[in-house]
Structures are given as structure tokens and as C-alpha cells.
mmCIF file of C-alpha atoms and ligand atoms in Angstrom:
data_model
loop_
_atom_site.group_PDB
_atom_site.id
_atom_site.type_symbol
_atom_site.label_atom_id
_atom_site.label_comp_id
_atom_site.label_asym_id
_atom_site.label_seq_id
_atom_site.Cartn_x
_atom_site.Cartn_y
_atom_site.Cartn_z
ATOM 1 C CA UNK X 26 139.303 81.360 79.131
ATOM 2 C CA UNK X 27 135.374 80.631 79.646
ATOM 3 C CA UNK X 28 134.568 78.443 76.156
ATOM 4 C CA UNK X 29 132.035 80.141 73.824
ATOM 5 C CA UNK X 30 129.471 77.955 71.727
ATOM 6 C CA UNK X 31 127.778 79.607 69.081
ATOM 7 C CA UNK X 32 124.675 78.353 66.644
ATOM 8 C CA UNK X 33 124.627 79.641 63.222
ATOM 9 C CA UNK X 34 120.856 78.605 62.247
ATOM 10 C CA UNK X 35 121.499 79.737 58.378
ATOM 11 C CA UNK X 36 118.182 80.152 56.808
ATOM 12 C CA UNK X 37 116.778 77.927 59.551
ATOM 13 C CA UNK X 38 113.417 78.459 61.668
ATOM 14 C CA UNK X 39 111.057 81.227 61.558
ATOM 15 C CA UNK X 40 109.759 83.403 64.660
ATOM 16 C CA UNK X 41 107.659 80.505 65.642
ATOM 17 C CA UNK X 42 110.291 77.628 65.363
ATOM 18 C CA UNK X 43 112.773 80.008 66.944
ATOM 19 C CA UNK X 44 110.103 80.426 70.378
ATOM 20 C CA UNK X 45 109.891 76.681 70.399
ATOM 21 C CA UNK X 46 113.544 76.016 70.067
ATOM 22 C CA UNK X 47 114.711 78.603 72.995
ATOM 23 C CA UNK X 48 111.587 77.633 75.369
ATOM 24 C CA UNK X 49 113.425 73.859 75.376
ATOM 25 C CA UNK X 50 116.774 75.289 75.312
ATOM 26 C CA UNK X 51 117.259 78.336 77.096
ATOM 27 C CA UNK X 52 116.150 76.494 80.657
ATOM 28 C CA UNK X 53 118.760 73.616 80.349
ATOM 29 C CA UNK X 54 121.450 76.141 79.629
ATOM 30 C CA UNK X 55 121.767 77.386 83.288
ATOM 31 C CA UNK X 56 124.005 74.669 84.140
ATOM 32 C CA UNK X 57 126.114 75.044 81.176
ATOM 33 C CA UNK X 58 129.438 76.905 82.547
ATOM 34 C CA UNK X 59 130.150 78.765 78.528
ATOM 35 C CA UNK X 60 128.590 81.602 77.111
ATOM 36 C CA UNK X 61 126.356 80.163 74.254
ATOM 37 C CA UNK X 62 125.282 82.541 71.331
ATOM 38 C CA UNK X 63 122.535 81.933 68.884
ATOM 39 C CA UNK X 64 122.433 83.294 65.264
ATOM 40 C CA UNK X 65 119.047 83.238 64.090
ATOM 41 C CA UNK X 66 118.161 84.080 60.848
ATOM 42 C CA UNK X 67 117.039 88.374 60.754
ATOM 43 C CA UNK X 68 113.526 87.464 60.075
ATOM 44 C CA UNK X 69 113.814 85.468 63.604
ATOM 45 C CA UNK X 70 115.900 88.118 65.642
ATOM 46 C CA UNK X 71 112.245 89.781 67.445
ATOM 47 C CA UNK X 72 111.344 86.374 68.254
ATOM 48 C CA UNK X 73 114.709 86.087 69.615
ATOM 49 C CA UNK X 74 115.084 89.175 71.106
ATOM 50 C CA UNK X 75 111.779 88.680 73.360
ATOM 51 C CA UNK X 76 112.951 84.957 74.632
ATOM 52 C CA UNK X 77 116.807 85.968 75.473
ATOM 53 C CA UNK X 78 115.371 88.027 78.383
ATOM 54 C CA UNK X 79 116.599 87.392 81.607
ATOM 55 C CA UNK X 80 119.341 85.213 79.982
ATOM 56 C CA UNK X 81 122.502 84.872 82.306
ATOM 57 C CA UNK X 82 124.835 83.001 79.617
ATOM 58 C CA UNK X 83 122.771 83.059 76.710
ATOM 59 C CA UNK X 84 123.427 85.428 73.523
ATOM 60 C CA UNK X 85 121.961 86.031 70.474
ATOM 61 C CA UNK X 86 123.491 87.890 67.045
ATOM 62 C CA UNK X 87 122.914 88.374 63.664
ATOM 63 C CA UNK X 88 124.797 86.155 60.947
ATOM 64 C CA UNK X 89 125.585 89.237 58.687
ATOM 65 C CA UNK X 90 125.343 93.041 59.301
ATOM 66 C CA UNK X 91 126.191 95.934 57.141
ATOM 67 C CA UNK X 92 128.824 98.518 57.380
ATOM 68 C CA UNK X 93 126.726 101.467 57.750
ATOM 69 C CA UNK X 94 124.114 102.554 60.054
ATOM 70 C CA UNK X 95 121.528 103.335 57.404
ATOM 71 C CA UNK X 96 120.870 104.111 53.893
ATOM 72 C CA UNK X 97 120.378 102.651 50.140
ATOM 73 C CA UNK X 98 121.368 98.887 51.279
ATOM 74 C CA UNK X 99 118.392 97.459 49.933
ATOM 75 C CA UNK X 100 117.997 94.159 51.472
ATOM 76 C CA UNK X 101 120.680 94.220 53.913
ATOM 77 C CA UNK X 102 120.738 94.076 57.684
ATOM 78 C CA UNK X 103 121.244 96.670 60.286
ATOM 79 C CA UNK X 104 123.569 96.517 62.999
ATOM 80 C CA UNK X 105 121.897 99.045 64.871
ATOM 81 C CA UNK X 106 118.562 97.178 65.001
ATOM 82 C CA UNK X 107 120.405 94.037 65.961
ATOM 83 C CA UNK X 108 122.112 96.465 68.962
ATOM 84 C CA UNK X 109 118.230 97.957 69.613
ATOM 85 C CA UNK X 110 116.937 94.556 69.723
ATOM 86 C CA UNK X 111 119.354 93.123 72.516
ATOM 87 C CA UNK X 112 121.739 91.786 69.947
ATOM 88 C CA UNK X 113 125.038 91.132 71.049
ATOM 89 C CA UNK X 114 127.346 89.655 68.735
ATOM 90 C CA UNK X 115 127.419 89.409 64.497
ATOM 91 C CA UNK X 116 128.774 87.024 62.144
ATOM 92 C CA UNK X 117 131.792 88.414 59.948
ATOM 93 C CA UNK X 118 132.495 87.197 56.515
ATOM 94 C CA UNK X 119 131.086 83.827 56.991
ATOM 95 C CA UNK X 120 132.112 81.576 54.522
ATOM 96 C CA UNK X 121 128.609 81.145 52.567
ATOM 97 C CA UNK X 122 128.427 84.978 52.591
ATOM 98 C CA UNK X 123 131.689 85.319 51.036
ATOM 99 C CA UNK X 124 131.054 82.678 48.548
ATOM 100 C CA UNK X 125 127.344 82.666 47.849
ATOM 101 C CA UNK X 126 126.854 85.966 48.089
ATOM 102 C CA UNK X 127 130.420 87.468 46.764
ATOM 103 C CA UNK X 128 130.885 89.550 50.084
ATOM 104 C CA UNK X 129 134.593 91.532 48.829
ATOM 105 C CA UNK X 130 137.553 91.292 51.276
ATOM 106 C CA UNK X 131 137.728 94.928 51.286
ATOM 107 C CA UNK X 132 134.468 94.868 53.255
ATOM 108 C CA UNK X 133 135.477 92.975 56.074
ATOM 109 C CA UNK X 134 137.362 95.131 58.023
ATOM 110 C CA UNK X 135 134.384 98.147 57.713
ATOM 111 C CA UNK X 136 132.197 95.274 59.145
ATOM 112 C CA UNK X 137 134.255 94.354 62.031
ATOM 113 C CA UNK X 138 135.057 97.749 63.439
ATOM 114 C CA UNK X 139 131.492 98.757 62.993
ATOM 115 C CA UNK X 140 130.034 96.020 64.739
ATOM 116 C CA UNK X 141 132.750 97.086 67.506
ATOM 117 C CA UNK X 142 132.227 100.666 67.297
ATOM 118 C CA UNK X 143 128.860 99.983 68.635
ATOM 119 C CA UNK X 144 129.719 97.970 71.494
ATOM 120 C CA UNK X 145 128.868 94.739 69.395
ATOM 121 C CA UNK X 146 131.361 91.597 69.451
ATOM 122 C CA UNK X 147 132.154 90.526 66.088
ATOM 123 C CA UNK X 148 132.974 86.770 65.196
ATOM 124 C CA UNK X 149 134.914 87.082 62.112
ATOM 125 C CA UNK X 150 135.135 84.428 60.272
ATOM 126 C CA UNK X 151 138.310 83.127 58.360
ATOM 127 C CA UNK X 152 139.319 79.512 56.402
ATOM 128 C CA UNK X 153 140.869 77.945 53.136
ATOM 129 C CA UNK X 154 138.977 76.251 50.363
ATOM 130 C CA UNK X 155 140.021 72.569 49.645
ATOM 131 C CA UNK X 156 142.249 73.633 46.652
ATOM 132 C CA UNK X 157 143.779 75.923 49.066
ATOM 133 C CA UNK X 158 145.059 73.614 51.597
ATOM 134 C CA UNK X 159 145.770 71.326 48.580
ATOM 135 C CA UNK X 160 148.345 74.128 47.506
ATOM 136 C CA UNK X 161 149.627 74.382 50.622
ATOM 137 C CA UNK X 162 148.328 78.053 50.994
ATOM 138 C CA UNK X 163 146.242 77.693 54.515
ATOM 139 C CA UNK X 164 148.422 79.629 56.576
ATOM 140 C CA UNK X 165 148.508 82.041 54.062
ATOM 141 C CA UNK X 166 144.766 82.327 53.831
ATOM 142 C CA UNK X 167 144.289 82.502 57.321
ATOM 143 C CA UNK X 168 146.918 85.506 57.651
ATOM 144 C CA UNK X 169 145.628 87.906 54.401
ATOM 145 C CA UNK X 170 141.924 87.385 55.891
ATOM 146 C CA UNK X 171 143.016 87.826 59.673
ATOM 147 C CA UNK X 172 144.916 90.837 57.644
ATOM 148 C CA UNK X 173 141.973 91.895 55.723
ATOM 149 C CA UNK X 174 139.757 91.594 58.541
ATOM 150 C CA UNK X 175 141.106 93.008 61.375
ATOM 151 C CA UNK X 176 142.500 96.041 59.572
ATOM 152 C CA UNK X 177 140.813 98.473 61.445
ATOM 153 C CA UNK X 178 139.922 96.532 64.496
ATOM 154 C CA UNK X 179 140.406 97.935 67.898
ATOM 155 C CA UNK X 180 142.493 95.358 70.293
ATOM 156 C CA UNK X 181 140.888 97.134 73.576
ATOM 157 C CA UNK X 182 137.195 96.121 72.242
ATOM 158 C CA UNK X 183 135.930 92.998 72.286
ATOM 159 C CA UNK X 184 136.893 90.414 69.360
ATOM 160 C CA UNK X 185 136.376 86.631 68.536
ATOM 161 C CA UNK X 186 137.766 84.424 65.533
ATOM 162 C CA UNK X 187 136.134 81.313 63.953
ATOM 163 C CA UNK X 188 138.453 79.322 62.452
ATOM 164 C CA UNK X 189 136.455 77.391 59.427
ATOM 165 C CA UNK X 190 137.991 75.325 56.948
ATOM 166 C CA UNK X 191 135.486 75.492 54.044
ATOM 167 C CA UNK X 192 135.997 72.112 52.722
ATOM 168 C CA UNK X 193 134.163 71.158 56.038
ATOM 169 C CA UNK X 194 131.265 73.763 56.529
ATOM 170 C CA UNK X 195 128.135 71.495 56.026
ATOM 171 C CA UNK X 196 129.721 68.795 54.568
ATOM 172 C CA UNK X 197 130.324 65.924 57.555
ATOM 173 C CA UNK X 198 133.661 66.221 56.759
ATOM 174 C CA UNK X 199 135.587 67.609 60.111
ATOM 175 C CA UNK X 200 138.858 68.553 60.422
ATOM 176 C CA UNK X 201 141.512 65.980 61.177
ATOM 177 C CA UNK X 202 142.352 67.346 65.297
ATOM 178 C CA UNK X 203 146.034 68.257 63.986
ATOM 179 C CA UNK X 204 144.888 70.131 61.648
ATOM 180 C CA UNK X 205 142.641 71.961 63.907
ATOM 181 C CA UNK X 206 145.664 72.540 66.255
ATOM 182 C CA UNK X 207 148.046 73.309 63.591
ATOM 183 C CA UNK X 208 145.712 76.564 62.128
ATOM 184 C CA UNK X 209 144.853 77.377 65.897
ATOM 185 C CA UNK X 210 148.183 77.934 66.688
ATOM 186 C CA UNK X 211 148.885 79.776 63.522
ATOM 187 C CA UNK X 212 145.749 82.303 64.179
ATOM 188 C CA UNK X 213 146.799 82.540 67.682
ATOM 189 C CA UNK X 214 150.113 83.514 67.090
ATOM 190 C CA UNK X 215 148.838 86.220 64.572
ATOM 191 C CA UNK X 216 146.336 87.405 66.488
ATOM 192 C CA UNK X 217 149.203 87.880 69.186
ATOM 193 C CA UNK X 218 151.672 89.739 66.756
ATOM 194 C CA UNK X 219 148.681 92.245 65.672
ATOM 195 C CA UNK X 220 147.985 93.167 69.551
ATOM 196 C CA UNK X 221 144.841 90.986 70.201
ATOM 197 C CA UNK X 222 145.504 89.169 73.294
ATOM 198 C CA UNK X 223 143.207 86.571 74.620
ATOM 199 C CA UNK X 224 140.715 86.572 71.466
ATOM 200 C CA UNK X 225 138.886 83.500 71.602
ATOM 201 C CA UNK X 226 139.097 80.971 69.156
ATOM 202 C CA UNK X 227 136.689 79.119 67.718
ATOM 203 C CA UNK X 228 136.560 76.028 65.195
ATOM 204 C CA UNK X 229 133.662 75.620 62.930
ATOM 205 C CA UNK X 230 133.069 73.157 60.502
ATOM 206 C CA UNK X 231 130.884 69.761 60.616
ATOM 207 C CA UNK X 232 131.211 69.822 64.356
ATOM 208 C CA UNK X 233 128.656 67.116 66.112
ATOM 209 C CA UNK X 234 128.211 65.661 69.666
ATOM 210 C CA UNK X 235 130.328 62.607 68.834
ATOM 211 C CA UNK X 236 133.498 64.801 67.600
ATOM 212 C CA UNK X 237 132.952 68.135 69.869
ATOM 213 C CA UNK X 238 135.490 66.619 73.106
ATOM 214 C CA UNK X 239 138.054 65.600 71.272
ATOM 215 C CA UNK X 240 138.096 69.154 69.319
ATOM 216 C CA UNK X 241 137.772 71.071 72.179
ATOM 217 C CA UNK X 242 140.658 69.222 74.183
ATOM 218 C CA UNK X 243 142.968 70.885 71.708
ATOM 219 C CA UNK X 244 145.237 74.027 72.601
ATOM 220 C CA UNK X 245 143.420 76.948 71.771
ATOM 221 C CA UNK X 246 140.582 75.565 70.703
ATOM 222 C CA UNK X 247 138.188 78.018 72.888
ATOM 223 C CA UNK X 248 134.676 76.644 71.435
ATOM 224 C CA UNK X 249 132.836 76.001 68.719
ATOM 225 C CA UNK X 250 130.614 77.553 65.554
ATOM 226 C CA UNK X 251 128.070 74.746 64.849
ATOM 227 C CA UNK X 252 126.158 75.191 62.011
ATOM 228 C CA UNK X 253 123.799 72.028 61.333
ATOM 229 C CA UNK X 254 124.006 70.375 64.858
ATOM 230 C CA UNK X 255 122.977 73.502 66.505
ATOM 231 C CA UNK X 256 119.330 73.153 65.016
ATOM 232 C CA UNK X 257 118.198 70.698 67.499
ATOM 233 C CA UNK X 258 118.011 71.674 71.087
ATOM 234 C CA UNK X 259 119.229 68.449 72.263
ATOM 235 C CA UNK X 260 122.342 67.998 69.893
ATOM 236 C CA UNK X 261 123.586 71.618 70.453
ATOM 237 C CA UNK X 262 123.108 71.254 74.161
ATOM 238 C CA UNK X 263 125.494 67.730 73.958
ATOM 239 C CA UNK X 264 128.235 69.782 72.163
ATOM 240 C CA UNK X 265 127.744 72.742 74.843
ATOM 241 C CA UNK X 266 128.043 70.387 77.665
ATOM 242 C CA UNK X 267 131.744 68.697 75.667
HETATM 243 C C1 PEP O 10 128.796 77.012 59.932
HETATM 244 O O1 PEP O 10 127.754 77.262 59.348
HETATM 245 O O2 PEP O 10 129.512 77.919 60.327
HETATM 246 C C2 PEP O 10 129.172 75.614 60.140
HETATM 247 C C3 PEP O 10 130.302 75.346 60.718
HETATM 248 O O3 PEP O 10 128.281 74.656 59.674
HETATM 249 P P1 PEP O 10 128.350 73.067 59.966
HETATM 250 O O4 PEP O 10 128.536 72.898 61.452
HETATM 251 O O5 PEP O 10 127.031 72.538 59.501
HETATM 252 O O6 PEP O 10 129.505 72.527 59.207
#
């Protein structure tokens, strides 16, 4: 399976900052053998949009989309802009918008089949809190959200997972590589019982150049969502190149 490496920017880099970052990046990517997909912030996805063209590997997506094609969403973002734009992939129930922002479970699986009603890939993204794994609930976790998630998700259209252990999002603190294996072959093997064969996999959570080839030696370990070493060229394009 060809690896995937995605860049969740956060609330990182405005139109400008984005132009700068993909006019160093994009041209070193060509010899990268992965699809890479950047998540720029929505306020970013124009800027994005215009330097993605011509891209042979190269993605973009949006980190969050909403469930509906239009209407009284105040603030949110549209999917159907991101597809107009050149968009090709969205964020799912990231962890930050499920605990910052109180995103319900019940929305997740609205969110995924839109995004894949419209031709879009979603990454949904699942993971236990510290006090989870703690109680020895992380296969648990991972099943009701893979549950929760993938409710009314099509297995002929095109899915991804990132598996993301909270306690490590943004906090240095990766995953131990057994771990990592142990909840990869967990969501696998879900992911296989619910009909979705050959869904990529993809670990997220304090991932760096110094820790991204051992990771990605692991079984089923298909790639990686970076979050704060994808917001330099350089470092993202070291993990890329694991
Ligand atoms: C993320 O935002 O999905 C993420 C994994 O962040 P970080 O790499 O900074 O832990």
C-alpha cells in the first residue's frame, strides 16, 4: 500500500505563509514515492488551492467540514467549497475538535459519508485519552468511535483512519512502537470485520524526523498525521522521506 503523509497545520500560517511554505515544498516532493496531503487552516485553502496545481502526489484538505451543503452553520466550513476549490480530502473528528470544540459522536458518521458522498476522502480520526488507556478502555474507544464513525460509511468509496492517542497529540510524548502496533492491529482488524478492506492507517501523535522510521516499520502502520513537525518544510519533508 503506497504510504500517505498528511500535515495538519492547526491554526497555523495565513495565505501568505501558506505560498511560501508550498513554493519550498511542493518542488522537493517529486521524488517522494507517498501521496502527501496538507491541511491548511480554511482561511489558507485559496492560497492553497492556487499552489497545488499541477501537483502529481501532492493533496490538500480541510481539517473540519460540516455535514450539510449549506445553510444556518454560522461559522462553519463547507465541504463543497473545499470540493470547488480542488480539495481532496477532510479531517474527521480530530481530537482538538472533539475536545475543544465539543464536536458530538453522533456527528461523525453525517461527516464522513458526506465528505464521501461528494467524492471527498475522509481521514477520520479516532484515539483514547490518558485516563482511558489507564482504565484499560483503548480498544474499546477505538471500536465505539470506528463504530460511531463509520456508521454510514460506504466500503466501495474511498476511506482513511488516523489512529491518535490523545495523550500524545502536541505533547512530545509519542507512542511507545508496541503500542502503536498493538491499536493498529486492533483498528485493522475492525476495519476488516465492518467491510473496509485496505483502508490506510495512519498514526498521529508527536511524530518527528527522529521517531518517524521506526513508526513506520511497524505492521500496518501506512503513514503518518503530523501535526507540529509538519510546519516546517524541511522537517515534514524528513518524515515524508522515513
Ligand atoms: C495532530 O494534530 O493530529 C497531531 C498529531 O499533532 P502533533 O504531531 O503535534 O502531535
Amino acid at each position: 500500500m503506497k504510504k500517505l503523509f498528511a500535515a495538519n497545520w492547526k491554526l497555523h500560517k495565513t495565505p501568505a505563509e501558506t505560498r511560501d511554505f508550498l513554493r519550498a515544498f511542493l518542488p522537493q516532493t517529486k521524488t517522494v514515492a507517498a501521496e502527501i496531503v496538507i491541511f491548511p487552516p480554511a482561511s489558507s485553502w485559496e492560497a492553497a488551492a492556487q499552489s497545488f496545481a499541477g501537483s502529481a502526489n501532492c493533496f490538500w484538505g480541510g481539517q473540519n467540514v460540516w455535514s450539510q451543503a449549506q445553510g444556518a452553520f454560522t461559522g462553519e466550513n463547507s465541504a463543497q467549497v473545499l470540493k470547488e476549490l480542488g480539495g481532496r480530502y477532510a479531517l474527521v473528528g480530530h481530537s482538538e475538535r472533539r475536545s475543544v470544540f465539543h464536536e458530538e459522536p453522533t456527528w461523525m458518521s453525517d461527516k464522513v459519508a458526506f465528505v464521501q458522498g461528494l467524492g471527498l476522502t475522509p481521514i477520520l480520526c479516532i484515539g483514547e485519552t490518558l485516563a482511558e488507556r489507564d482504565a484499560g478502555q483503548t480498544d474499546a474507544v477505538n471500536a465505539r468511535q470506528l463504530e460511531e464513525g463509520l456508521a454510514k460509511a460506504k466500503t466501495s468509496q474511498p476511506l482513511v483512519v488516523a489512529y491518535e492517542p490523545v495523550w500524545a497529540i502536541g505533547t512530545g510524548r509519542v507512542a511507545q512502537p508496541s503500542q502503536v502496533a498493538e491499536a493498529h492491529a486492533f483498528i485493522r482488524r475492525n476495519l476488516q470485520e465492518k467491510g473496509f478492506e485496505g483502508t490506510p492507517i495512519l498514526y498521529g501523535g508527536s511524530v518527528k524526523p527522529e521517531n518517524a522510521g521506526e513508526l513506520l516499520g511497524l505492521p500496518d502502520v501506512n503513514g503518518f498525521l503530523v501535526g507540529g513537525a509538519s510546519l516546517d518544510p524541511e522537517s515534514f519533508l524528513k518524515i515524508c522521506r522515513a
